[in-house]
Coordinates of C-alpha atoms in Angstrom, one line a residue:
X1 CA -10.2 183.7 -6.6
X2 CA -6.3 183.7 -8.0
X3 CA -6.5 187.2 -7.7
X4 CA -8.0 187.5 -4.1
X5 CA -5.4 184.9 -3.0
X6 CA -2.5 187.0 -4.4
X7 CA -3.7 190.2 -3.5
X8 CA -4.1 188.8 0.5
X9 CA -0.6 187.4 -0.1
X10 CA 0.7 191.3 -0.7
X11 CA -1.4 193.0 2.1
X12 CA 0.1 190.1 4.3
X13 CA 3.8 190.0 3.2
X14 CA 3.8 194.1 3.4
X15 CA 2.0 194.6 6.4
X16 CA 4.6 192.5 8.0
X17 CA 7.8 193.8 6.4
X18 CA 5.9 197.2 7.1
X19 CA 5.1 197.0 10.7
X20 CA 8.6 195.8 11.5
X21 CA 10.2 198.5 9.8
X22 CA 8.5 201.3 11.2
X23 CA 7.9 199.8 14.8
X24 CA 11.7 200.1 14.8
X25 CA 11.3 203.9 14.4
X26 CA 8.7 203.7 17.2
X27 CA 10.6 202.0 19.3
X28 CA 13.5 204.2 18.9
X29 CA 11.9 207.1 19.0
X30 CA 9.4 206.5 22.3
X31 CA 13.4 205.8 24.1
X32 CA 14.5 209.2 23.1
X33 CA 11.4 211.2 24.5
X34 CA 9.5 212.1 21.6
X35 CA 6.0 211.9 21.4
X36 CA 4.7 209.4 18.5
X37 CA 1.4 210.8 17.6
X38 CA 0.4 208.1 14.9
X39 CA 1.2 204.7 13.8
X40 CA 0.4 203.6 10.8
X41 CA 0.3 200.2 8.8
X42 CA -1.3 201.6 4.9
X43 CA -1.3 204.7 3.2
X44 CA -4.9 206.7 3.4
X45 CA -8.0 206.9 5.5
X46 CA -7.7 204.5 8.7
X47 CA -10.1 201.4 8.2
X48 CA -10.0 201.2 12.1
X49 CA -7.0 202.4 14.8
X50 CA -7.1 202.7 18.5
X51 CA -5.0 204.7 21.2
X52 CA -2.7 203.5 23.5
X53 CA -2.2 205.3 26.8
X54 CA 0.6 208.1 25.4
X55 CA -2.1 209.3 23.1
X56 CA -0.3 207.5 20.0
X57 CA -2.9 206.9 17.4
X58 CA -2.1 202.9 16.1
X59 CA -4.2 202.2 12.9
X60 CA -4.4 200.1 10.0
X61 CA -5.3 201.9 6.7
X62 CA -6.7 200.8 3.2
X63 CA -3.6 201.0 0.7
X64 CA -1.5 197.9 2.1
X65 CA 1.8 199.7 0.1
X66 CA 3.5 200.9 2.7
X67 CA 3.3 202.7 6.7
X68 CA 4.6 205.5 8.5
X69 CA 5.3 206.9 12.4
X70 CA 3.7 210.4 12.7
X71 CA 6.1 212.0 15.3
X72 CA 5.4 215.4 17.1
X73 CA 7.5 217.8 14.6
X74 CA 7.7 221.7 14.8
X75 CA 8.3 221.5 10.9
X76 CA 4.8 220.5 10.2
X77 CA 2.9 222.6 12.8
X78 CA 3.6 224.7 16.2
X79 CA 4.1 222.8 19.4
X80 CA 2.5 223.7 22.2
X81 CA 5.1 224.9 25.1
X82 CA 4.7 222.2 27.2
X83 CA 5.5 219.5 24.7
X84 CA 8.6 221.0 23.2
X85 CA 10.9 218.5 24.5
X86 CA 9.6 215.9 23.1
X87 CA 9.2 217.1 19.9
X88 CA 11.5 215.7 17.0
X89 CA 13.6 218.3 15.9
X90 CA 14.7 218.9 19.6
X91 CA 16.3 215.8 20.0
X92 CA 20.3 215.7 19.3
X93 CA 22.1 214.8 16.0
X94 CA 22.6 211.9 17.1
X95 CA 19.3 210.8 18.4
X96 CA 17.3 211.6 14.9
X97 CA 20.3 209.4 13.5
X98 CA 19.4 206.6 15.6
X99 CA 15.8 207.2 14.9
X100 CA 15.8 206.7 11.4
X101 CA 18.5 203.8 11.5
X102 CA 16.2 201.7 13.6
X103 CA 13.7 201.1 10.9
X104 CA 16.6 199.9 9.0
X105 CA 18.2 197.8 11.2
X106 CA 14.7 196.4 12.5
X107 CA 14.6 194.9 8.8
X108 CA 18.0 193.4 9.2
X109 CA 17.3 192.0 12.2
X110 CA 14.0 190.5 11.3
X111 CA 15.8 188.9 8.5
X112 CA 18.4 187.3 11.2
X113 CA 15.9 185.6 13.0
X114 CA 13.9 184.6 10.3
X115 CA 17.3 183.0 9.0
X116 CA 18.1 181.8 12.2
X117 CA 14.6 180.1 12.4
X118 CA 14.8 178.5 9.3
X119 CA 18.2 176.7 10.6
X120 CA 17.4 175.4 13.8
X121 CA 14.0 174.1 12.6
X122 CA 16.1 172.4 9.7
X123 CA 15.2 172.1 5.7
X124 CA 15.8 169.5 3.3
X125 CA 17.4 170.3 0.0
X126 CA 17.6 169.0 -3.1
X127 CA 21.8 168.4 -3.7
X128 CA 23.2 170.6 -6.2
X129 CA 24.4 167.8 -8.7
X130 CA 24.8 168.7 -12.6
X131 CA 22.4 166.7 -14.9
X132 CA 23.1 168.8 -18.6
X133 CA 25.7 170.8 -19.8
X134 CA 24.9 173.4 -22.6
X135 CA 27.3 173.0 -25.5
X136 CA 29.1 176.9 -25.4
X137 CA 27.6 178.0 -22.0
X138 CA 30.2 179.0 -19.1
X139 CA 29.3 176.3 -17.1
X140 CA 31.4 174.1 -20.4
X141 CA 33.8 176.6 -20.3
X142 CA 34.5 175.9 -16.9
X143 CA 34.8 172.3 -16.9
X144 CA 31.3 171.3 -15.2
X145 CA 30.0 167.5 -16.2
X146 CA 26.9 165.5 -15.5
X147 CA 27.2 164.2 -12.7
X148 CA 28.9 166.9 -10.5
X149 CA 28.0 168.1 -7.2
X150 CA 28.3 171.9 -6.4
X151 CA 29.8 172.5 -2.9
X152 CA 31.6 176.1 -3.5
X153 CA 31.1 179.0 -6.2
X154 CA 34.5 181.5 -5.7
X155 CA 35.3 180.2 -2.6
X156 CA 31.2 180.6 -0.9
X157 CA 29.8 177.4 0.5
X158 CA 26.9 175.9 -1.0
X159 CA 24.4 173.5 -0.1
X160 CA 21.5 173.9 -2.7
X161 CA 20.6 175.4 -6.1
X162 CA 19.2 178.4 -4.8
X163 CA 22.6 179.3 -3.0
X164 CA 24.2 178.9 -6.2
X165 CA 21.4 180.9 -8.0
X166 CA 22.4 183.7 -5.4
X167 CA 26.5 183.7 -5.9
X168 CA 25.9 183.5 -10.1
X169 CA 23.8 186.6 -9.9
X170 CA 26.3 188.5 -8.1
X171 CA 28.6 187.5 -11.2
X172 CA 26.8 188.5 -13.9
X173 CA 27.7 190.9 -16.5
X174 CA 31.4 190.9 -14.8
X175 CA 34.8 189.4 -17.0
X176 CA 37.5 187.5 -15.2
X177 CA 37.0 183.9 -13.8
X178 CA 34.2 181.6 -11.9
X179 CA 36.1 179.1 -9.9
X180 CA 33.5 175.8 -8.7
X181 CA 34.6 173.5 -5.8
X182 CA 33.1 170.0 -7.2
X183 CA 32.7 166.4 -6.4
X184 CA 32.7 163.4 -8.6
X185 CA 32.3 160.2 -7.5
X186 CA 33.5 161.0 -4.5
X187 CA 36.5 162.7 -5.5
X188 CA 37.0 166.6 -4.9
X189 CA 38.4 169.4 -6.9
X190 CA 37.8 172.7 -9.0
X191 CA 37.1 173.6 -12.2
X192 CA 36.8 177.4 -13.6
X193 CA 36.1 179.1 -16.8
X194 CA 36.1 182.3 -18.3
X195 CA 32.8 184.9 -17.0
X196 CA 33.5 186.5 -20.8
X197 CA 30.5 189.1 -19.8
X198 CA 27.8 186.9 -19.1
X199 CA 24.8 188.4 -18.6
X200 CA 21.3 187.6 -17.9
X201 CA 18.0 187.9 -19.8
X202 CA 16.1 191.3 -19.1
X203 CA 12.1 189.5 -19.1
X204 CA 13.1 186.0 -16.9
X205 CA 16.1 185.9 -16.1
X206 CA 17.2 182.3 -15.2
X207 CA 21.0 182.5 -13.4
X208 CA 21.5 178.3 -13.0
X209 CA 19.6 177.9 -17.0
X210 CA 21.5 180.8 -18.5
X211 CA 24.7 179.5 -17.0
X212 CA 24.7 176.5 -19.0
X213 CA 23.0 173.9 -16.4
X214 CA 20.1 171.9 -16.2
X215 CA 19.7 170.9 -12.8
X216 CA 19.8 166.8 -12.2
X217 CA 16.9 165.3 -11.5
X218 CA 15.5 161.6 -11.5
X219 CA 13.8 160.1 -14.2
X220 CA 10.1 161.3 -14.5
X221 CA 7.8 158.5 -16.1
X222 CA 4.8 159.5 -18.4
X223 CA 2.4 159.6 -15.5
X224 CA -0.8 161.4 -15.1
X225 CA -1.1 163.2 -11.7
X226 CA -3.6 166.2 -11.4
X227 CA -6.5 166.5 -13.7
X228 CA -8.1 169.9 -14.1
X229 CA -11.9 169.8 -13.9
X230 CA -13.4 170.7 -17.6
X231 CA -10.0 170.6 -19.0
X232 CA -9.2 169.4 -22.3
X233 CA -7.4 166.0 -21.0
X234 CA -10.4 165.7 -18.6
X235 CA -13.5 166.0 -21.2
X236 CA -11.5 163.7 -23.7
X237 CA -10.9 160.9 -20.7
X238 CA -8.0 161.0 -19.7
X239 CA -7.4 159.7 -15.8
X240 CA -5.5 160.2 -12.6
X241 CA -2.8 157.0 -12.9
X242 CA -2.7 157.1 -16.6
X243 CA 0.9 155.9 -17.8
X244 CA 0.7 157.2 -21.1
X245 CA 2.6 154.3 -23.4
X246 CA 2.7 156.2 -26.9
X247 CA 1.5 159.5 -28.6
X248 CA 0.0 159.0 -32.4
X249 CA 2.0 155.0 -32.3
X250 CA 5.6 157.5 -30.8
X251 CA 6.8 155.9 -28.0
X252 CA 6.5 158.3 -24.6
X253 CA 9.8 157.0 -22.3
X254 CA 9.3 160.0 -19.8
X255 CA 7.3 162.8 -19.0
X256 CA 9.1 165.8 -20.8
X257 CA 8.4 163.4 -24.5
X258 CA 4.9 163.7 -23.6
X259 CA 4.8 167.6 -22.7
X260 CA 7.0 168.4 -25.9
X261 CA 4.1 165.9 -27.7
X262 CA 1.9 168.6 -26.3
X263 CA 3.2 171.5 -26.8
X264 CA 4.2 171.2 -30.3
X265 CA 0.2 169.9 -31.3
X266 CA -2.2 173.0 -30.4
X267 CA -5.5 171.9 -31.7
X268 CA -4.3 168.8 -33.1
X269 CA -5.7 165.6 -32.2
X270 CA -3.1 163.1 -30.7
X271 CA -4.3 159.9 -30.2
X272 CA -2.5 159.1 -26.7
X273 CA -2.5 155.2 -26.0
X274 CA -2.1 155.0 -21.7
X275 CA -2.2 151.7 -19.6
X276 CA -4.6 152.1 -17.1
X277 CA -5.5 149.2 -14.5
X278 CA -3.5 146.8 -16.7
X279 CA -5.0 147.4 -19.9
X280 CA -4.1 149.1 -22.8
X281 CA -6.4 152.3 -24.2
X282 CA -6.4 154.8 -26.6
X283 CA -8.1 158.4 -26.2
X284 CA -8.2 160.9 -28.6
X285 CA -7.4 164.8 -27.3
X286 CA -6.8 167.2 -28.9
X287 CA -4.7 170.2 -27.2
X288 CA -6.0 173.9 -26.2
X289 CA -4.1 176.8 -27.5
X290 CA -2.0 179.4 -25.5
X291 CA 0.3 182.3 -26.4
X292 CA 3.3 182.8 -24.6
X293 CA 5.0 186.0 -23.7
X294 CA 7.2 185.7 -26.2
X295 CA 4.9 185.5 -28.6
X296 CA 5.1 181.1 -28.9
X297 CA 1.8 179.5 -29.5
X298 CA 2.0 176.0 -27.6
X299 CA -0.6 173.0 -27.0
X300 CA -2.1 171.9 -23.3
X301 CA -4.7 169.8 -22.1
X302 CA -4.7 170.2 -18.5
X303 CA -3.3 167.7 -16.6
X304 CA -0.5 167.2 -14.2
X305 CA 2.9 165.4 -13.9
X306 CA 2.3 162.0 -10.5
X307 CA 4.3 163.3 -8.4
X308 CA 8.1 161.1 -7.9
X309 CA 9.9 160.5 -4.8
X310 CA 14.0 161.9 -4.7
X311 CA 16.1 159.4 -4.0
X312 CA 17.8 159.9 -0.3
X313 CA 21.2 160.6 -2.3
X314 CA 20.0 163.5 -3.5
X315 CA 19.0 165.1 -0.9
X316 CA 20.9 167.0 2.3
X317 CA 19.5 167.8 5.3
X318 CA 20.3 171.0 6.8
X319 CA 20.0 171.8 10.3
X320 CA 22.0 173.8 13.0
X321 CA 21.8 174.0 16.4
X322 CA 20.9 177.3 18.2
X323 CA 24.2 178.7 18.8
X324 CA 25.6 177.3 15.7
X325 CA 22.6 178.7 13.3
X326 CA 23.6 182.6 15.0
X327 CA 26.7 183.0 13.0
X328 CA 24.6 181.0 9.6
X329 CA 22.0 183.5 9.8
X330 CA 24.0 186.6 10.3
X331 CA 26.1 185.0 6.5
X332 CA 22.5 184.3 5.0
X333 CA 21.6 188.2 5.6
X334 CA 25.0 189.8 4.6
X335 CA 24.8 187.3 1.6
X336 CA 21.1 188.8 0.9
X337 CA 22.5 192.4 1.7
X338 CA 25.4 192.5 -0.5
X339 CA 23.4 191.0 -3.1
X340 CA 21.2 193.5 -3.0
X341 CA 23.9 196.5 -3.2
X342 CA 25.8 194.5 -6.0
X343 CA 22.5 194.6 -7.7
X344 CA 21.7 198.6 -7.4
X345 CA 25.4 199.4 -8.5
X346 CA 25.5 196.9 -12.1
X347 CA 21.9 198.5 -13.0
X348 CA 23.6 202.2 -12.5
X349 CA 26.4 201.1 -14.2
X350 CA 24.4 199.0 -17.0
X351 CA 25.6 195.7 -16.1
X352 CA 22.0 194.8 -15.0
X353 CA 19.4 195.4 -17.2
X354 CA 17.1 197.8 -15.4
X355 CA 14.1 195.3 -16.3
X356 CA 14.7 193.4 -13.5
X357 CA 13.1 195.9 -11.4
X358 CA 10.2 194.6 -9.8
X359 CA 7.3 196.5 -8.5
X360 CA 4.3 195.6 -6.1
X361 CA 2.6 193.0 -8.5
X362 CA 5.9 190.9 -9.0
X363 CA 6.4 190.9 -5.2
X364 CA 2.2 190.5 -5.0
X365 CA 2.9 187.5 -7.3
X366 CA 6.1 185.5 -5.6
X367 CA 4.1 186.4 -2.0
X368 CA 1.4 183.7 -3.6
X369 CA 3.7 181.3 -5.0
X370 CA 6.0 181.5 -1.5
X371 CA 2.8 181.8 0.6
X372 CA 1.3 178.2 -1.4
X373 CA 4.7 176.7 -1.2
X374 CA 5.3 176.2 2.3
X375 CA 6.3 177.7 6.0
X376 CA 10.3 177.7 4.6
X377 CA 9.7 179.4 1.2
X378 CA 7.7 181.7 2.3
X379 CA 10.0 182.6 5.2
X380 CA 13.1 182.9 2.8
X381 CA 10.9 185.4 0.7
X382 CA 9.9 187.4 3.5
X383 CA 13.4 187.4 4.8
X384 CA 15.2 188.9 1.4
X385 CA 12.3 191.1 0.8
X386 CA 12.9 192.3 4.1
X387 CA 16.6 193.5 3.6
X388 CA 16.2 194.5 0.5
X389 CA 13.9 196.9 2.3
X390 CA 16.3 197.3 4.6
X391 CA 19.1 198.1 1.5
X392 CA 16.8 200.3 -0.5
X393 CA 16.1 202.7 2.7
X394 CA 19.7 203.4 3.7
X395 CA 20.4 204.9 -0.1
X396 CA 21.0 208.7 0.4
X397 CA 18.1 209.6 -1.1
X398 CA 16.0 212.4 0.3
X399 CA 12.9 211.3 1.5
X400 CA 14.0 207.5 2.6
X401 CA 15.7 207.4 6.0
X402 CA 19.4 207.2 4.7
X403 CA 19.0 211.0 3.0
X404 CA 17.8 212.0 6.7
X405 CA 20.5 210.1 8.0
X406 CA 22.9 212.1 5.7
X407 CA 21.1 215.2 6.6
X408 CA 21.7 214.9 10.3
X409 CA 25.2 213.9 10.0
X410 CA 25.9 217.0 8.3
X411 CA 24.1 218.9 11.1
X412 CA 26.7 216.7 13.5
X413 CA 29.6 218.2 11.9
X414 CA 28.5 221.7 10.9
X415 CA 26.9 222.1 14.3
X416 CA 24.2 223.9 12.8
X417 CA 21.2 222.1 10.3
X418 CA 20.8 221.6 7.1
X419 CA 19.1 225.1 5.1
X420 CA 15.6 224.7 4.9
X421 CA 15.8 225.5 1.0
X422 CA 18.7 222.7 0.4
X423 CA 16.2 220.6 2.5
X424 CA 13.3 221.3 0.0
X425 CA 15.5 221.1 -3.3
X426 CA 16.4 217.7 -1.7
X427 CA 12.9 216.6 -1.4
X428 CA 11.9 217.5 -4.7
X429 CA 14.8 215.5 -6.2
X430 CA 13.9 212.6 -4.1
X431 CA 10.7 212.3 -4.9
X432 CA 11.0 212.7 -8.6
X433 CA 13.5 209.4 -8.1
X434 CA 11.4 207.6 -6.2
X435 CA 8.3 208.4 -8.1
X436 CA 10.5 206.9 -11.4
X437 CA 11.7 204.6 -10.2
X438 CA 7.7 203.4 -8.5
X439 CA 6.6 204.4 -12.3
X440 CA 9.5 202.2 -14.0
X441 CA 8.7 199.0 -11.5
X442 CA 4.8 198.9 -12.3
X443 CA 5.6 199.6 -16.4
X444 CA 8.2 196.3 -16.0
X445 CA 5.4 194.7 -13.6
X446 CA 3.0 195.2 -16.5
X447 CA 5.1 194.2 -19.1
X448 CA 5.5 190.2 -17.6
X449 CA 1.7 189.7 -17.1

């Protein structure tokens, strides 16, 4: 069933990144007179597809990785005379430009309104505030103390963790200085440290953990929530409610004493004493045994934190009116964008590990967790997926629509195209590098199951 659910979450998150991006070439390309003879959401042999009434083929095929317009071309078979003006290669400079922009720009403006959407409707966030420091980690090198709240990394605005997540990842592997606006006790200021290289891990990387901080968060008491069905917890008695007093006669004050209780027993028997309905009992479990990536054998039994309410000073709510959320989500998506651009230039210059490349079952995998998660996550996702998309097909790479775009420029200035053999050489380059890079994304993929 997992699998079904994450799969569906792909074929959904694609086919509507997809179907933006190349309506935008559709769209573009019915205003400048040229004949769209195919429209297609999937790679292969149509499941089903209909025909509108210019003849343009609309169908939905099996291979949910990607889509393409089919546009009438003299490069990939003769014309017939009546037709030749509104066949591709006719058109201006100019006009294929625009044409292979608008898939492009339809991403980035998808990614606007998603943004946009997201603010006027309004979120609430948990409040950036410090809770550990890690002794040597830049965030103690920069002055950071329990207790802080985060309102500005280098000068950016931030309302919540994952805003800070995003400006830290734009600093990593880089020297020089991290300046934080802060707030303590109601009294604001900055602190900075010394980047010294920092760097993230190549398998998870972690920007906010890796920098030194562990998020605050309220105290979480020893008390059982979710129970899986046939579990180990669950066939040893263990209930919903439980408030787990001690482990083998250890005191538990908090969740986290029970999990690392757990995790350190594998196929040990604990003898967990919990108060349940006002009366003290003890149960004997004994853990199940998992392997970690990293090679870590740990102890679980199958049962969930209750869940705990925030208190409302830890939260912000963020909302914006219509007019005011325009100029937010424009910042969200040239955040996103230049994120994704600092990103592609530190893994060519080895700043950024390339492991961090993801491929179609990472992004299969964060579709489930975003889809599960709610309307705003899931939006977010689809919203950075969706310039990064944007990003990745302006590159002047032959085959994607920024080496067309560079193709036609030339023609713009040298009045006369591109040679047909500079065109193929082109081609064959690009698709060796995309092909690698496809190749590279699944191995890292692979590698994190």
């Amino acid at each position: 069933m997992q699998i079904i659910e994450t799969i569906l979450a792909l074929a959904l998150t694609l086919g509507i990144l997809v179907t933006l991006h190349e309506y935008g070439h559709f769209w573009v390309a019915r205003r400048c007179g040229v004949k769209v003879l195919r429209f297609s959401v999937g790679f292969g042999k149509p499941m089903f597809s209909w025909y509108d009434r210019h003849g343009t083929e609309f169908a939905v095929a099996a291979i949910p990785l990607g889509g393409y317009v089919k546009m009438l071309d003299q490069r990939e078979g003769p014309v017939p005379e009546e037709l030749k003006d509104q066949e591709f290669m006719s058109k201006s400079p100019a006009q294929r430009i625009a044409i292979a922009s608008a898939g492009p720009i339809a991403n980035f403006l998808f990614a606007i309104f998603a943004y946009w959407v997201i603010s006027v409707v309004g979120v609430t966030a948990v409040a950036p505030i410090v809770g550990e420091v890690d002794q040597g980690s830049v965030a103690e090198r920069s002055g950071l103390q329990e207790g802080m709240e985060i309102h500005a990394v280098d000068g950016h605005r931030v309302t919540s963790w994952r805003d800070i997540s995003m400006r830290l990842l734009e600093r990593t592997g880089e020297q020089g200085e991290v300046t934080l606006e802060v707030s303590d006790d109601g009294a604001r200021g900055t602190v900075s440290g010394e980047l010294g290289g920092w760097s993230l891990s190549d398998d998870a990387p972690d920007p906010i953990g890796e920098f030194g901080i562990t998020p605050w968060r309220p105290e979480i008491p020893a008390v059982l929530g979710e129970i899986a069905e046939g579990g180990r917890g669950d066939v040893a008695g263990l209930q919903t409610g439980d408030k787990v007093l001690t482990v083998d006669g250890e005191p538990v004050p908090d969740w986290q004493t029970l999990v690392e209780h757990v995790r350190n027993a594998p196929e040990q028997t604990l003898q967990i004493t919990v108060l349940r309905e006002g009366a003290e009992r003890t149960v004997e479990v004994t853990p199940g045994e998992r392997t970690l990536e990293s090679g870590e054998v740990i102890g679980f039994v199958g049962v969930g934190v209750q869940p705990v309410s925030w208190p409302d000073e830890a939260l912000r709510e963020i909302s914006y009116g219509p007019l005011a959320a325009i100029p937010q989500a424009i910042g969200e998506t040239w955040s996103d964008t230049r994120l994704t651009l600092v990103a592609i230039k530190k893994m060519v210059t080895g700043l950024l590990s390339p492991t961090n490349l993801s491929g179609p079952i990472t992004i299969a995998r964060v579709a489930e967790a975003s889809v599960s998660s709610g309307f705003e996550d899931f939006v977010r996702f689809l919203a950075y997926l969706s310039v990064s998309l944007g990003v990745l097909n302006l590159l002047p790479i032959p085959v994607l629509d920024g080496g067309h775009i560079v193709y036609y420029t030339i023609e713009a200035i040298r009045r006369k195209p591109v040679s047909e053999e500079a065109q193929a050489i082109g081609l064959r380059i690009g698709m060796a590098l995309i092909l690698t890079l496809m190749v590279f994304a699944l191995y890292n993929d692979l590698m994190r199951l």
